[in-house]
Amino acid sequence: MDTEQLRKNFEEQLANADKQINELETNLAKAREYKLKLQGGLETLDLLNPTNTEESDSNAEV
């Protein structure tokens, strides 16, 4: 393999690596957004339905 072919091969590999990195970064951003939505959903559920320990504490005060 001469140096010109080697250079072309390296450039192709570099372009593929850049493409893969961009795809992974996009997927990571989507996963982080999904995680935030799930956390928000859990917080909403906690506000709507307090845990049993909070309810039993308020009953004990009565």
XYZ file of C-alpha atoms in Angstrom:
62
model
C 0.000 0.000 0.000
C 1.498 3.319 -1.017
C 1.266 6.466 1.057
C -1.504 7.963 -1.086
C -3.763 4.954 -0.521
C -2.887 4.950 3.150
C -3.756 8.646 3.430
C -7.090 8.061 1.682
C -7.865 5.162 4.016
C -7.065 7.247 7.108
C -9.202 10.135 5.867
C -12.144 7.770 5.303
C -11.733 6.307 8.778
C -11.545 9.807 10.267
C -14.725 10.855 8.457
C -16.500 7.710 9.688
C -15.318 8.356 13.244
C -16.601 11.946 13.109
C -19.955 10.754 11.781
C -20.234 8.126 14.526
C -19.327 10.668 17.228
C -22.008 13.062 15.986
C -24.623 10.298 16.032
C -23.616 9.243 19.545
C -23.734 12.830 20.801
C -27.224 13.232 19.319
C -28.393 10.013 20.961
C -26.835 11.059 24.271
C -28.684 14.382 24.177
C -31.952 12.550 23.474
C -31.308 10.131 26.337
C -30.590 13.001 28.743
C -33.802 14.753 27.697
C -35.761 11.531 28.208
C -34.212 11.113 31.663
C -35.278 14.641 32.625
C -38.816 13.919 31.491
C -38.905 10.760 33.584
C -37.594 12.625 36.623
C -40.238 15.296 36.096
C -42.904 12.621 35.889
C -41.732 11.108 39.165
C -41.731 14.505 40.852
C -45.260 15.131 39.596
C -46.410 11.785 40.963
C -44.803 12.603 44.314
C -46.688 15.899 44.444
C -49.990 14.257 43.539
C -49.538 11.244 45.798
C -47.316 11.898 48.806
C -45.602 8.842 50.223
C -47.283 6.855 52.985
C -44.759 8.012 55.579
C -45.780 11.631 55.019
C -49.459 10.699 55.390
C -48.870 8.708 58.582
C -46.860 11.615 60.040
C -49.733 14.023 59.456
C -52.218 11.512 60.942
C -50.080 11.128 64.060
C -50.232 14.875 64.692
C -54.053 14.881 64.765
